[in-house]
Rosetta silent file (secondary structure, phi, psi, omega in degrees, C-alpha in Angstrom):
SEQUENCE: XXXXXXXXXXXXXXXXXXXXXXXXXXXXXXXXXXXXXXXXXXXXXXXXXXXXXXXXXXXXXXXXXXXXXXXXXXXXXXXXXXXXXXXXXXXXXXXXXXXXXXXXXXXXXXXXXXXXXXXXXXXXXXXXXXXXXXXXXXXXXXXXXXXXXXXXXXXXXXXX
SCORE:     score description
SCORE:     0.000 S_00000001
   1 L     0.000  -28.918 -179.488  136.752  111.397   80.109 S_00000001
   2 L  -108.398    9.087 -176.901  133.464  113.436   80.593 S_00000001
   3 L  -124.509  122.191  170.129  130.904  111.249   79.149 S_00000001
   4 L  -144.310  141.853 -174.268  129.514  108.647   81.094 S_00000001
   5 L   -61.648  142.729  178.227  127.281  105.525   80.412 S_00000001
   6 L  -159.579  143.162 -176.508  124.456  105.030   81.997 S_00000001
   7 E  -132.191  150.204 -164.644  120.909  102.814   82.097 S_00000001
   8 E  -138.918  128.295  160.404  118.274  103.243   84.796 S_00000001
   9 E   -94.338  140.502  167.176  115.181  100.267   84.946 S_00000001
  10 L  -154.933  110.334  179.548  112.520  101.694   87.070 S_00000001
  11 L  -114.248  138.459 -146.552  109.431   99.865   87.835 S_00000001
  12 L  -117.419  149.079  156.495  106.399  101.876   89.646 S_00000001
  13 E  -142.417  123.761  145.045  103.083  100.388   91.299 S_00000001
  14 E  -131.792  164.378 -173.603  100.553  102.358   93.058 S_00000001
  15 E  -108.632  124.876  163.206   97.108  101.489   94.685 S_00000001
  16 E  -126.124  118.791 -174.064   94.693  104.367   95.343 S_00000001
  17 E  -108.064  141.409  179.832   91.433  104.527   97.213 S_00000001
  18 E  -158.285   91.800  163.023   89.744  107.943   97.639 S_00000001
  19 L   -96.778 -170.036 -172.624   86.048  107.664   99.523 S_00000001
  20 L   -64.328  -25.335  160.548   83.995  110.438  100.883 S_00000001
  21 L  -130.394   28.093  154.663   86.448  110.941  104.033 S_00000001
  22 E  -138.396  164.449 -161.078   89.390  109.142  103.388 S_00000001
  23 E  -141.300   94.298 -166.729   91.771  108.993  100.765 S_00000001
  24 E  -138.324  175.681 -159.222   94.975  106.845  100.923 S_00000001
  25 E  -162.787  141.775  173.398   97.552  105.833   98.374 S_00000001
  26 E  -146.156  147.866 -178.992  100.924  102.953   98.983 S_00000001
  27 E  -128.522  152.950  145.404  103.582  102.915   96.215 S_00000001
  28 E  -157.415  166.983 -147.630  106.423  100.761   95.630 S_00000001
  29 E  -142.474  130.735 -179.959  109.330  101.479   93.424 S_00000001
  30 L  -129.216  163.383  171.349  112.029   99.002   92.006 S_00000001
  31 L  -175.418  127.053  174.056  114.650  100.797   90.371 S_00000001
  32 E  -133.615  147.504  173.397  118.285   99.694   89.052 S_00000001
  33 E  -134.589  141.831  155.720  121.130  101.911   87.422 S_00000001
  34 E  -115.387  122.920  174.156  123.843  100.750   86.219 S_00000001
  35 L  -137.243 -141.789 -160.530  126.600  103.648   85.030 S_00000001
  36 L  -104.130  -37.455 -157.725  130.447  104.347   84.818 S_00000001
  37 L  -124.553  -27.966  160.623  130.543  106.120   87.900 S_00000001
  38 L  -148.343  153.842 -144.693  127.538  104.858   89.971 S_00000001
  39 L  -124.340  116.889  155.472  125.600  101.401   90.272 S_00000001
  40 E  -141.052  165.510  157.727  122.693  100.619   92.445 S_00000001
  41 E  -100.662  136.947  175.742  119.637   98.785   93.398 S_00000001
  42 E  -170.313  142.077  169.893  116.765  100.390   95.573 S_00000001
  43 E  -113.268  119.172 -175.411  112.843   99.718   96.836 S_00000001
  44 E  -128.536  120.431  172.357  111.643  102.780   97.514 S_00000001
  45 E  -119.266  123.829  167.754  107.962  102.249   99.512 S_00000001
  46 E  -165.021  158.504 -101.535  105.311  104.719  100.590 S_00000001
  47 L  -139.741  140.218  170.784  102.217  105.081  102.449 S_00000001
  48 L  -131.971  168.738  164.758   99.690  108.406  102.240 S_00000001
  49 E  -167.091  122.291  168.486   96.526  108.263  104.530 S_00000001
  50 E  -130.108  113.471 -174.593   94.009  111.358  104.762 S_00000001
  51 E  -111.536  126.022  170.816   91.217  111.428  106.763 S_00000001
  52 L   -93.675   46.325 -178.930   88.355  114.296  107.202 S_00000001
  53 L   -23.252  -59.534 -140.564   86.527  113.067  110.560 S_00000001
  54 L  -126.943  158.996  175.044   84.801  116.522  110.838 S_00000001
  55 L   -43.849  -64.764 -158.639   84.248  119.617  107.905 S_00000001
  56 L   -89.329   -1.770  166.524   87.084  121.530  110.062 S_00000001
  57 E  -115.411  138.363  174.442   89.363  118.889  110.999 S_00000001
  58 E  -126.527  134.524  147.020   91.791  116.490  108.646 S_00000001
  59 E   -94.058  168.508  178.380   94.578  114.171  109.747 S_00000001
  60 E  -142.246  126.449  145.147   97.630  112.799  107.288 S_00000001
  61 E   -92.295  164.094  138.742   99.939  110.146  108.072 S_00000001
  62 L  -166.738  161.915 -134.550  102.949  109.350  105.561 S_00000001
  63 L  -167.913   96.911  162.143  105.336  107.417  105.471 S_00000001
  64 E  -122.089  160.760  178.356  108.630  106.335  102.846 S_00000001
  65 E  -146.888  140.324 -149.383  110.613  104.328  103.168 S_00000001
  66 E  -152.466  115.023 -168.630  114.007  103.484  100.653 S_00000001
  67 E  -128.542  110.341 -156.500  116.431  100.625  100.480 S_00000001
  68 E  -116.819  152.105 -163.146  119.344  101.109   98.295 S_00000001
  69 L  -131.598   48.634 -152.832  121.919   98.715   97.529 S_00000001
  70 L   -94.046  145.273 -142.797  124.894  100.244   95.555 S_00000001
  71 E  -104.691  -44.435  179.835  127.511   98.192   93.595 S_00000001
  72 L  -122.880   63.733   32.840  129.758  101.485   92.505 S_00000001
  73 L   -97.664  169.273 -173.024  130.948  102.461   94.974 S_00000001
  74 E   -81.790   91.169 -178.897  130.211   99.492   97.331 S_00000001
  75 L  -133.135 -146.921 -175.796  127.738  100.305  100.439 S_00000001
  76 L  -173.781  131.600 -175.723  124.438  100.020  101.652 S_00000001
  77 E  -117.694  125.494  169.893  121.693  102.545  102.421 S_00000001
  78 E  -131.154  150.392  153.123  118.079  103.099  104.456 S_00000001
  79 E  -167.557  161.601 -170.327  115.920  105.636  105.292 S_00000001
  80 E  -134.291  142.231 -174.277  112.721  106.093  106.779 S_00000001
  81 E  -143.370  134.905  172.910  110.600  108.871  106.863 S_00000001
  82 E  -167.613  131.115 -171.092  107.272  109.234  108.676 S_00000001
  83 E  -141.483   86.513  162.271  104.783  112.293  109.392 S_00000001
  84 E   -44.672  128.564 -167.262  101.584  113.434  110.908 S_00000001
  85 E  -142.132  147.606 -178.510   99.659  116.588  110.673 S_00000001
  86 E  -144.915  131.892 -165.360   96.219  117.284  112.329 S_00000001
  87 E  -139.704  144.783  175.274   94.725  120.684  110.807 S_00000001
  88 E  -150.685  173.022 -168.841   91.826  122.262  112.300 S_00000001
  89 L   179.105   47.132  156.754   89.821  125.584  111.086 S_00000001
  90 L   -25.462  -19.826  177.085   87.430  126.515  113.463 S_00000001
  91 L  -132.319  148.895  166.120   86.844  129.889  111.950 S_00000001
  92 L   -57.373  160.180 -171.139   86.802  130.979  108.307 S_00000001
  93 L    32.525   31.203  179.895   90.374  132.430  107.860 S_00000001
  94 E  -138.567  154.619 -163.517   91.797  130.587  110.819 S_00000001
  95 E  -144.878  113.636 -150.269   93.894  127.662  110.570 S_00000001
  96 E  -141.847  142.007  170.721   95.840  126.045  113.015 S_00000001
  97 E  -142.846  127.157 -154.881   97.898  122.602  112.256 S_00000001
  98 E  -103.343  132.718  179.100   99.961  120.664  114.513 S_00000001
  99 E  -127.325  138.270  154.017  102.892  117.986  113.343 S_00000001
 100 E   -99.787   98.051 -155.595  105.128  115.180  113.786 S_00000001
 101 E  -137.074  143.257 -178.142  107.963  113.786  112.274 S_00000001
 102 E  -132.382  136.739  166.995  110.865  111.354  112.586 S_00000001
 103 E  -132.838  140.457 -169.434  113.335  110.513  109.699 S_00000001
 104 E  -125.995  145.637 -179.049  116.253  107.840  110.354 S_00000001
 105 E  -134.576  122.541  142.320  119.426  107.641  107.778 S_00000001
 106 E  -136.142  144.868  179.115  121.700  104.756  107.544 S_00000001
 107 E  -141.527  138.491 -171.803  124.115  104.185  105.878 S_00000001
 108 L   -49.550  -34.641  168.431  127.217  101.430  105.759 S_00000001
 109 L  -101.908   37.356 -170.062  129.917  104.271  105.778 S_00000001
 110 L  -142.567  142.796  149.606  128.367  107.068  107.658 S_00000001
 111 L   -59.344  116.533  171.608  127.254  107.615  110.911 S_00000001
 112 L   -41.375  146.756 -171.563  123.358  106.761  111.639 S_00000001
 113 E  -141.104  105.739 -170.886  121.402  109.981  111.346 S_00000001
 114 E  -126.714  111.557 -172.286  118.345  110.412  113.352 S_00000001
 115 E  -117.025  147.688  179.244  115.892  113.496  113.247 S_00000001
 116 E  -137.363  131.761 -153.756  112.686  114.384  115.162 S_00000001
 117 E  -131.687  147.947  171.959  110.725  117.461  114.376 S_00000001
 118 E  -143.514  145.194 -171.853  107.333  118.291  116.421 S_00000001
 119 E  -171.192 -173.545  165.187  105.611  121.824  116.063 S_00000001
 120 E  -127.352  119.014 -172.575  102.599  124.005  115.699 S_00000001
 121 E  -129.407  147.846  163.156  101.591  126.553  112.855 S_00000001
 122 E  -130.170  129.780  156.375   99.051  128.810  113.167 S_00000001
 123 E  -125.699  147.520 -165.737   97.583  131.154  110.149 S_00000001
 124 E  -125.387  157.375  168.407   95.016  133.888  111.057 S_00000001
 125 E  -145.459  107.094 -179.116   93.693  136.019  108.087 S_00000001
 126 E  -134.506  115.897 -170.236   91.441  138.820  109.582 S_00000001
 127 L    55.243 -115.216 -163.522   90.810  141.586  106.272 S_00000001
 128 L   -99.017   -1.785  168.360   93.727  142.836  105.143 S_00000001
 129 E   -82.436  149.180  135.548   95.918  141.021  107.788 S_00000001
 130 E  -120.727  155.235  176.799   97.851  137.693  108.206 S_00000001
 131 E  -125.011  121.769  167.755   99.177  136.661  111.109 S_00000001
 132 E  -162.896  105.043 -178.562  101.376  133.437  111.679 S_00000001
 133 E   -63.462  119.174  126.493  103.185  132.145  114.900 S_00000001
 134 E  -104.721  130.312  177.405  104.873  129.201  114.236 S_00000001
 135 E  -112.721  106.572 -177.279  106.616  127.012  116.739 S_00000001
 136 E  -107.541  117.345  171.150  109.081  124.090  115.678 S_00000001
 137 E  -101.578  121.078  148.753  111.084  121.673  118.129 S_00000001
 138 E  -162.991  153.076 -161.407  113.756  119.616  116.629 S_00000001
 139 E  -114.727  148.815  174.149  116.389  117.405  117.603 S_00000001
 140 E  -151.366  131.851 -178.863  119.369  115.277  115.559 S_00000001
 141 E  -133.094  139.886 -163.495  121.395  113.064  116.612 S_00000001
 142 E  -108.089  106.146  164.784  124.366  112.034  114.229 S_00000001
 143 L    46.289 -160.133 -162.066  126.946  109.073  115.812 S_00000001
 144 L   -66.726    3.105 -172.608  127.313  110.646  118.913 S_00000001
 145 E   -91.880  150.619 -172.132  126.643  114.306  118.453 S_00000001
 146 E  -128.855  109.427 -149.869  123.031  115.497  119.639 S_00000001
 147 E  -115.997  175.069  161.444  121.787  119.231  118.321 S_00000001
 148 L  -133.466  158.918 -175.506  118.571  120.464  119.838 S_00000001
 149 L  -151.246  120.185  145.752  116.709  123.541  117.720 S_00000001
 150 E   -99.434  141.697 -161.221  113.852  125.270  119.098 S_00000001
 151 L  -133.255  143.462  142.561  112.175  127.798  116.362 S_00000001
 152 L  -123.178  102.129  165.530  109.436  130.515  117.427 S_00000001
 153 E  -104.899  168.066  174.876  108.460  132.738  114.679 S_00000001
 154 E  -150.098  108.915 -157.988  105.889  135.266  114.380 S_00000001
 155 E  -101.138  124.855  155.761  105.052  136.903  110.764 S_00000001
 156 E  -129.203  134.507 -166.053  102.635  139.702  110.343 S_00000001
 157 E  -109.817   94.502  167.564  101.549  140.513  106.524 S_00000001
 158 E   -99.480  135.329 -166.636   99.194  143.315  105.704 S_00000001
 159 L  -124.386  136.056  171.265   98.589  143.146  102.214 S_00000001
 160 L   -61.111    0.000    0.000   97.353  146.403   99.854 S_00000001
């Protein structure tokens, strides 16, 4: 009653390039389980890209994405994920990086699930201080319900 069979296939590829200011990386993922209590198929694909235009600036994209196909019980699943960050560090100890992100859920029995996150962090280090405002907007909207969340924080550390 408490033991249950199970076999998982998983087959991985990734390609990686890394020159003096870019770096990028794409995966894909095959992967079947078969058990007693759950069965699936899923392609899970995903994308990195990092670029260093300038000493004090970097960008990132990524990007997965995951398409599952399960047998026990019987549905069908996606998501998507995909996120930008631009970092800059005009000053020794100052760091300030700004982001974007959207992730989408579907699924055959669920209500679509859609999130969007956008935001700003700043860290200051001056001696024995840190200082770091962050500001985060995000929104989700689930079958018809719609939350909104604005976040301001503001942390100051002095460390001994």
């Amino acid at each position: 009653r408490f033991l249950e069979d199970r076999t998982v296939d998983t087959a991985r590829l990734e390609l990686r390039g890394d020159w003096e200011r870019v770096r990028a990386l794409a995966s894909a993922q095959y992967r079947v389980q078969e058990g007693t209590r759950l069965a699936f198929t899923s392609w899970e694909f995903g994308q990195l890209l990092f670029v260093r235009p300038l000493h004090d600036l970097t960008l990132s994209l990524t990007a997965q994405e995951t398409f599952t196909d399960y047998t026990l019980p019987e549905r069908r699943s996606r998501r998507l994920s995909t996120r930008g960050d631009l970092t800059w560090s005009p000053l020794a100890g100052l760091f300030i990086n700004g982001f974007a992100g959207l992730q989408t859920f579907e699924e055959s029995e669920l209500p679509s699930e859609t999130v969007r996150e956008a935001g700003v962090r700043v860290r200051w280090t001056y001696g024995k201080l840190d200082v770091t405002p962050n500001f985060t907007w995000r929104t989700r909207e689930r079958g018809s319900t719609e939350t909104d969340d604005l976040r301001i924080d503001l942390r100051v550390i002095r460390r001994f």
